[in-house]
Structure formats: structure tokens, C-alpha cells
Tab-separated table of C-alpha atoms in Angstrom:
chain	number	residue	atom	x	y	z
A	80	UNK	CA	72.614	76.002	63.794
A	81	UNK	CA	75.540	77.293	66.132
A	82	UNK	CA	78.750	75.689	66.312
A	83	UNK	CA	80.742	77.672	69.429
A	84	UNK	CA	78.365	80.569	69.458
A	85	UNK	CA	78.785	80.850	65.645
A	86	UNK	CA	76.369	79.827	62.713
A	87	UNK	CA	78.447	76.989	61.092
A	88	UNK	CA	78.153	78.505	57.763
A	89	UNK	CA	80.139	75.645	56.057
A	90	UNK	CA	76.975	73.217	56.531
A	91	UNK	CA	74.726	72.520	53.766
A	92	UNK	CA	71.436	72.759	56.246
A	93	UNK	CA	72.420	76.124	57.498
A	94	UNK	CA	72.214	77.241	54.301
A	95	UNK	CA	68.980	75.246	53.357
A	96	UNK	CA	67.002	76.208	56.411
A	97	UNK	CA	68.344	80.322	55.670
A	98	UNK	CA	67.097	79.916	52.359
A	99	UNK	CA	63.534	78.102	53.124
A	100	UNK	CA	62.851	80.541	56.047
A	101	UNK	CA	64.162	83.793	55.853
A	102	UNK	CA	62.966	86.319	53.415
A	103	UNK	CA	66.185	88.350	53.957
A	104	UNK	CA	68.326	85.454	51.959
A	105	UNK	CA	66.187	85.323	48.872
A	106	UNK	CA	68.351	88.048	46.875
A	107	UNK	CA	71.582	88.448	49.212
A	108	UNK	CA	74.374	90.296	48.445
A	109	UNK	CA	78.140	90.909	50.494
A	110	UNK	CA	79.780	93.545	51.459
A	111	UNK	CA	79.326	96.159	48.411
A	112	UNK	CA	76.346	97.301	45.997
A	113	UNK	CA	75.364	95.138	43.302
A	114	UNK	CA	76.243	97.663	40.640
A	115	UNK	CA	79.562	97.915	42.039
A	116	UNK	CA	80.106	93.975	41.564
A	117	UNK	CA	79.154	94.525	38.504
A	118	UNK	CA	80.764	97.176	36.946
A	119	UNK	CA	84.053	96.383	38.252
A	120	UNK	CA	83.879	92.451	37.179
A	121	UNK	CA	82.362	92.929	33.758
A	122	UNK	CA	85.680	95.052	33.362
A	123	UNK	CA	87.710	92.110	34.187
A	124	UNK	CA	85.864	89.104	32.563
A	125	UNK	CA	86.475	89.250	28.576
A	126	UNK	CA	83.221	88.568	26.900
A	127	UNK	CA	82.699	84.981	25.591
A	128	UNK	CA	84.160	84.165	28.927
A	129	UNK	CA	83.306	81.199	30.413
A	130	UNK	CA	82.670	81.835	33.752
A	131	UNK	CA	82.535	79.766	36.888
A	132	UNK	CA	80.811	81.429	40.227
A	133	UNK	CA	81.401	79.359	43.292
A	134	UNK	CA	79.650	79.919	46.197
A	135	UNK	CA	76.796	81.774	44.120
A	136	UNK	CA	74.199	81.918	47.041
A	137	UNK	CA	71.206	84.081	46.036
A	138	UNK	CA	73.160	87.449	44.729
A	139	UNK	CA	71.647	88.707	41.600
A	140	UNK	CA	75.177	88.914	40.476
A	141	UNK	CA	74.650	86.253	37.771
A	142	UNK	CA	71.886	87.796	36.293
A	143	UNK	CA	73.583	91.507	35.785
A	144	UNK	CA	76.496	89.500	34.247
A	145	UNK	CA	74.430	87.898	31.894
A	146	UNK	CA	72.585	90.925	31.302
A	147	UNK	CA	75.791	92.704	30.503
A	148	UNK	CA	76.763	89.972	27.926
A	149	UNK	CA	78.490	87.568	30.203
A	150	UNK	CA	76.177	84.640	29.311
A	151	UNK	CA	78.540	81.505	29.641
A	152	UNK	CA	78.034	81.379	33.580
A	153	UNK	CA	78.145	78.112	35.853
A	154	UNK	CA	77.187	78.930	39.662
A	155	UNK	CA	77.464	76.616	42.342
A	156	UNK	CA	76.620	76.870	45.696
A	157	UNK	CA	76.618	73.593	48.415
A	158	UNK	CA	72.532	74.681	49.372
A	159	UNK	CA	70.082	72.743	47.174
A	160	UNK	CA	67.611	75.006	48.264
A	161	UNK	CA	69.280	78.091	46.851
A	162	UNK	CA	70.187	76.422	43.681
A	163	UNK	CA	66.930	75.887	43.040
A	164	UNK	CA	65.500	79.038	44.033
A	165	UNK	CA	67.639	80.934	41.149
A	166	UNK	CA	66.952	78.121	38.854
A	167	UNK	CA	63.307	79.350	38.988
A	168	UNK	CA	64.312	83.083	39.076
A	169	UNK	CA	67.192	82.887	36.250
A	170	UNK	CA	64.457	80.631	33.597
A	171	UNK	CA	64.488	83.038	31.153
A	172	UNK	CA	68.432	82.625	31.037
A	173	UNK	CA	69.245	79.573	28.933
A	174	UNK	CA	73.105	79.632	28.748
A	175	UNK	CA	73.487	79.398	32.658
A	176	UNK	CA	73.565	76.664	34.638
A	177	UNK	CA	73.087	76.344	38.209
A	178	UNK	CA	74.594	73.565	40.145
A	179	UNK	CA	74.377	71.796	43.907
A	180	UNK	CA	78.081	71.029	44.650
A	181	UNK	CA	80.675	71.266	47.010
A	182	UNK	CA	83.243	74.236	46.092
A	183	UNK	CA	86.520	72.223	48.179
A	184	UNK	CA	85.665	69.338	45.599
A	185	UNK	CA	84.223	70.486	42.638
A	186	UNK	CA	82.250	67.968	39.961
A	187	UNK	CA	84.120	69.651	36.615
A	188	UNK	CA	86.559	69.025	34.314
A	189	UNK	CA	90.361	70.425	34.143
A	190	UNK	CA	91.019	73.485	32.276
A	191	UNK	CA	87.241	74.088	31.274
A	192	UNK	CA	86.863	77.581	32.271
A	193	UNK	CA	88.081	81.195	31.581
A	194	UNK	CA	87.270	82.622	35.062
A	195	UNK	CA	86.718	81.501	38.717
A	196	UNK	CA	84.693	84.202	40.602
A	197	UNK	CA	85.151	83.548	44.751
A	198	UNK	CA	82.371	86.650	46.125
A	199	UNK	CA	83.288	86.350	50.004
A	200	UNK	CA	83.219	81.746	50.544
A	201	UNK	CA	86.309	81.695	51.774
A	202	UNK	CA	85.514	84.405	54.039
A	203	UNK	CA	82.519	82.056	54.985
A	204	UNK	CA	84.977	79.264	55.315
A	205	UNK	CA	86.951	80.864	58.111
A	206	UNK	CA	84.500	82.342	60.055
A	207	UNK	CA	85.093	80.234	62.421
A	208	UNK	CA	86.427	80.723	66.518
A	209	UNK	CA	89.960	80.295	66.244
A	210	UNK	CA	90.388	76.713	67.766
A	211	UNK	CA	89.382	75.365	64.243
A	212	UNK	CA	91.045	78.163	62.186
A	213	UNK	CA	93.618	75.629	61.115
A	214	UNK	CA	91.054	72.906	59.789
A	215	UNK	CA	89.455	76.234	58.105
A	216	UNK	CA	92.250	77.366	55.902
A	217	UNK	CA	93.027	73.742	54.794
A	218	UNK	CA	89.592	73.903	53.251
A	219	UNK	CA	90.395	76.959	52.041
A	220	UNK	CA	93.291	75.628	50.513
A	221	UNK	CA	91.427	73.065	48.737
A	222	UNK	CA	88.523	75.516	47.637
A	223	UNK	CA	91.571	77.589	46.165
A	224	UNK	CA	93.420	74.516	44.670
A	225	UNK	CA	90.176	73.199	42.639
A	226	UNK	CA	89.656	76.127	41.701
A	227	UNK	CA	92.920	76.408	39.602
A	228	UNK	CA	92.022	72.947	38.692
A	229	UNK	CA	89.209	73.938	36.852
A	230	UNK	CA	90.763	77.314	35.308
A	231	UNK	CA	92.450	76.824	31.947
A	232	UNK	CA	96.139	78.562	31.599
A	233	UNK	CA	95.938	82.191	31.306
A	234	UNK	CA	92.361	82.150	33.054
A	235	UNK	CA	91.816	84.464	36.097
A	236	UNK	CA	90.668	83.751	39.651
A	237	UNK	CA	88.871	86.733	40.977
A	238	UNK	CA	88.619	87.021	45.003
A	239	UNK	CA	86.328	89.331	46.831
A	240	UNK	CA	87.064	89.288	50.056
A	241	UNK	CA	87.108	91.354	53.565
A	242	UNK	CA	90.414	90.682	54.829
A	243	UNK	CA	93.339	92.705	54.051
A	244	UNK	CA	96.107	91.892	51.860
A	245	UNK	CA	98.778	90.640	55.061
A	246	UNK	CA	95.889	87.823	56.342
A	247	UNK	CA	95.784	86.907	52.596
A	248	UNK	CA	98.841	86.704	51.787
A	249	UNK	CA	99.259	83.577	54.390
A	250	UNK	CA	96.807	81.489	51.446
A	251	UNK	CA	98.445	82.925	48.561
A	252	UNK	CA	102.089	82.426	49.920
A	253	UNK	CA	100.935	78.836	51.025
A	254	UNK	CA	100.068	77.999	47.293
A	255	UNK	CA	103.119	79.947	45.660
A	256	UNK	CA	100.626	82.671	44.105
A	257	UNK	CA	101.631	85.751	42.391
A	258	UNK	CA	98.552	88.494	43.143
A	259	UNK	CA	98.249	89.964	39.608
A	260	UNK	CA	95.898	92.857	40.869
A	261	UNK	CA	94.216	94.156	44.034
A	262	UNK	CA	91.630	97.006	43.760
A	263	UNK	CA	89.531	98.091	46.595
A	264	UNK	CA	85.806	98.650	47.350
A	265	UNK	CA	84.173	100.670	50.091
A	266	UNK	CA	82.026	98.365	51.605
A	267	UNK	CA	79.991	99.042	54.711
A	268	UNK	CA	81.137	99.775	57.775
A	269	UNK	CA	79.908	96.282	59.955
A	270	UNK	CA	82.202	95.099	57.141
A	271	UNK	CA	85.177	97.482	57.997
A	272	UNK	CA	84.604	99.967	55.860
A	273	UNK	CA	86.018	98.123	52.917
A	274	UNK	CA	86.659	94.671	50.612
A	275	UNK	CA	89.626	93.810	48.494
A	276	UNK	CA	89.189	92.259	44.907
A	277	UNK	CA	92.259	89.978	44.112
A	278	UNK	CA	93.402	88.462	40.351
A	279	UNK	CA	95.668	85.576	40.011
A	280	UNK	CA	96.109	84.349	36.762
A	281	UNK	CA	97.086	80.569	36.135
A	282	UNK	CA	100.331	80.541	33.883
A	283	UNK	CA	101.294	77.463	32.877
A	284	UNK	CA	103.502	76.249	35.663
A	285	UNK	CA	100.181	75.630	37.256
A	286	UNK	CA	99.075	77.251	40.821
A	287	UNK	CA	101.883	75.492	43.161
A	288	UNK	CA	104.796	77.333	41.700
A	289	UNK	CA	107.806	77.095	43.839
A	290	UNK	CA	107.564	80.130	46.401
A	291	UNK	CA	106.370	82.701	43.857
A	292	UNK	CA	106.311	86.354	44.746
A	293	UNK	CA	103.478	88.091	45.810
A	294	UNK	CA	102.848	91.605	44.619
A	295	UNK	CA	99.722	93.624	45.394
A	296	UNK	CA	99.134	96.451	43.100
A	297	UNK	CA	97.264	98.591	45.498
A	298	UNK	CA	94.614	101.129	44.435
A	299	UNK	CA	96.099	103.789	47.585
A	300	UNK	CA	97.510	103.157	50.811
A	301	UNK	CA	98.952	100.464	53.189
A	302	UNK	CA	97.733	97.609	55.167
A	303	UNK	CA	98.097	99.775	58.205
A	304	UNK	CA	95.118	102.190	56.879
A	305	UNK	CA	93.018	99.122	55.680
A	306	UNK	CA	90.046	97.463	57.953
A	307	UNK	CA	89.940	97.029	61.532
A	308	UNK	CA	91.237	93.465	62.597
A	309	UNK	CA	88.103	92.859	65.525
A	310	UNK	CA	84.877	93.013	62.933
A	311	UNK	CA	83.391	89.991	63.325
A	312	UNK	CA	81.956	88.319	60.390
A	313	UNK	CA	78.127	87.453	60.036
A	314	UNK	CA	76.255	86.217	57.283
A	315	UNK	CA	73.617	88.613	58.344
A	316	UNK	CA	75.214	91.311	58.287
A	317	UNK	CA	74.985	91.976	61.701
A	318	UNK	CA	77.948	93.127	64.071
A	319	UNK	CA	77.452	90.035	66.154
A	320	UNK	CA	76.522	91.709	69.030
A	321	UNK	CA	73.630	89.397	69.141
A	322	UNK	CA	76.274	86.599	70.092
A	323	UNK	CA	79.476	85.101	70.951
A	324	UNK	CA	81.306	86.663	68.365
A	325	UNK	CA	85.243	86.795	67.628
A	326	UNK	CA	85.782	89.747	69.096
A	327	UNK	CA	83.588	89.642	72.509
A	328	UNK	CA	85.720	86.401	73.187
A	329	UNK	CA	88.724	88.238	72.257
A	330	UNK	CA	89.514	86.367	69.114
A	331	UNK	CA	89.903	87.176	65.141
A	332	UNK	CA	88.448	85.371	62.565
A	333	UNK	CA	90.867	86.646	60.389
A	334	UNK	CA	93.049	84.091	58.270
A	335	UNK	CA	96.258	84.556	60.192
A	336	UNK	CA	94.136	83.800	63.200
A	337	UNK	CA	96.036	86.729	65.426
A	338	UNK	CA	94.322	87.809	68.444
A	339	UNK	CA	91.805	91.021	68.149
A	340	UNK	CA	93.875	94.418	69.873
């Protein structure tokens, strides 16, 4: 289950054995309140949308989309197990689909959706001890990179994430990416205190546009006032004192993979 000290939360049989055993995982949610999720994203996803969640785990955020008229939903998520847990739970939902696959290589066609909704697996993806940050991002990379695959032009990539706007701005800048919107969230505090939602629309020079500029349109304030860098990221929600975390061994799991003050 632990690769360095940390639950390698990239493996398929974490997932599967968090799902089959633990009660806690079998309606999850990150970071903020499901009725924030919802209000803010049903505000950003047109309706007739088709809509592709990656990384779904076992949030009810599918379900209050579809409930608030956002029917057309795909979710993925690499765990078997969870995938069919909210096939059981969602049967009374005909229009969405729920789907085993791998989100750095996904099993869909160009262009075929309206929306790519990323709810904290990238974050996953890097939580990681810093030795392997570099192999991390590259999957990052990729996740990011099919998912503009998969977006048609004019369609919008929606990232909820924990780290502030400079560690992101390292993935965006990597890809050429223009930020079209960033709005935060309070979240709680073992998540420091608060999440960023990003937007980057596809235009039709596609997502590797030569050294596009990045502009965050910030709801208040400045990177310096965001998050604390040393919160360690668990997928239980715990602080990690429980283990060798990032920041008992002096490291940040943080995408620009600086050392913790």
C-alpha cells in the first residue's frame, strides 16, 4: 500500500482495496462541500453539455449534476471497484456512463466532449516524496494533454485543485496554456484553508500553443496570502501525522517540488 511512507495513490489496487474495505470511501468527496461543487460548476457547464469527469472516484458529484440538468456525463476513474459501485448507485440515471480507464491514456475519441472536469487527480498524481516528483508531473502532463485531446474547440477544462496558482503555473506554462479563470473555494483547513478552480478553454490552435500567456483572474488577493506550502496531502483527509509525510521529512509535494519553510 505505501510507496516511501506514502499510499501510492496512482495504483489501481490502492484504490480497489479503499473501495472494497473502507466504509469512509463509499461517497468521498475533496476538499470543499458537495453543494459548493455544485453550485459553482453547474454555473460553468452550459446545459446539453457533454461532460467528461476524470478521476470520478465515489463523489456524489455526478449525481447533483445530473440532478441539476447536466445529464450527458462520462466518469472515469482507474478503480474497477469504484466504477462499479456508482454503476449500482447511479441505475436510475440512464444518460451516464461510468467507465474503468486510465485518465494519462484515455479510451475516447478526439473532440467528443464539451467539458473535462479534473476534481483534485492531479493532485493525487503528485502526491508523491519529491525524488519521483519529476516522473509525477510527466503524468500529469499526459493526464492534461488527453484531456485536450478529448475536448472539442471552444470546450473548457475545469481544474480543482489545492495548490496555488505559482506551483500551477509550472503545468500550464509547460503546455503553453492561457488560464481563462481562477475562482477560489474555502476548503478545510488539513487542506490549507482553501482550493483553486481553474478554466482553460481549447481554441483552435490546440493546447500546445507556442508559450502562451498565463493570466489568473483572481477572486481577491495574491499568492503570498494563499495556502501554506508544508500541508501534506492525504487521501484521507488526514494531516499525515500518522506517517512519513512531506513535511515531517522536510519535503513539499507541491508541483514545483520546492522544499517546505
Amino acid at each position: 500500500d505505501l510507496v516511501g511512507g506514502k499510499a501510492d495513490y496512482s495504483c489501481p489496487e490502492f484504490w480497489d482495496r479503499q473501495y472494497a474495505a473502507d466504509a469512509a470511501y463509499d461517497e468521498f468527496e475533496w476538499y470543499v462541500s458537495l453543494a459548493e461543487y455544485t453550485q459553482l460548476l453547474v454555473g460553468m457547464i452550459p446545459a446539453g453539455a457533454r461532460v467528461l469527469n476524470v478521476g470520478c472516484g465515489t463523489s456524489a458529484l455526478s449525481a447533483a449534476l445530473y440532478r441539476a440538468g447536466r445529464k450527458h456525463l462520462v466518469n472515469i476513474d482507474i478503480s474497477p471497484t469504484c466504477i462499479e459501485k456508482m454503476q449500482a448507485r447511479t441505475h436510475d440515471m440512464p444518460e451516464m456512463e461510468w467507465k474503468a480507464m486510465d485518465a494519462t491514456a484515455l479510451e475516447l475519441p478526439d473532440a467528443s466532449f464539451d467539458v473535462v472536469v479534473d476534481k483534485a487527480t492531479s493532485d493525487v498524481f503528485l502526491a508523491v516524496r519529491k525524488p519521483e516528483l519529476p516522473a509525477a508531473r510527466e503524468k500529469v502532463l499526459a493526464m492534461f494533454r488527453e484531456a485536450f485531446r478529448v475536448l472539442k474547440p471552444g470546450g473548457s477544462f475545469i481544474i480543482i485543485t489545492r495548490y496555488r496558482p505559482r506551483k500551477e503555473r509550472a503545468l500550464f506554462d509547460a503546455l503553453g496554456w492561457e488560464v481563462a479563470s481562477h475562482t477560489r473555494l474555502p476548503a478545510p483547513r488539513v487542506y490549507s484553508g482553501v482550493c483553486h478552480v481553474y478554466t482553460i478553454v481549447k481554441h483552435d490552435d490546440g493546447p500546445d500553443a507556442k508559450r502562451a500567456r498565463v493570466e489568473l483572474e483572481d477572486s481577491g488577493g495574491s499568492d503570498d496570502d494563499t495556502e501554506s506550502d508544508d500541508e501534506s496531502f492525504r487521501a484521507d483527509g488526514s494531516d499525515g501525522s500518522g506517517g512519513s509525510s512531506s513535511e515531517e521529512s522536510g519535503e513539499d509535494d507541491a508541483p514545483d517540488g520546492e522544499e517546505s519553510s
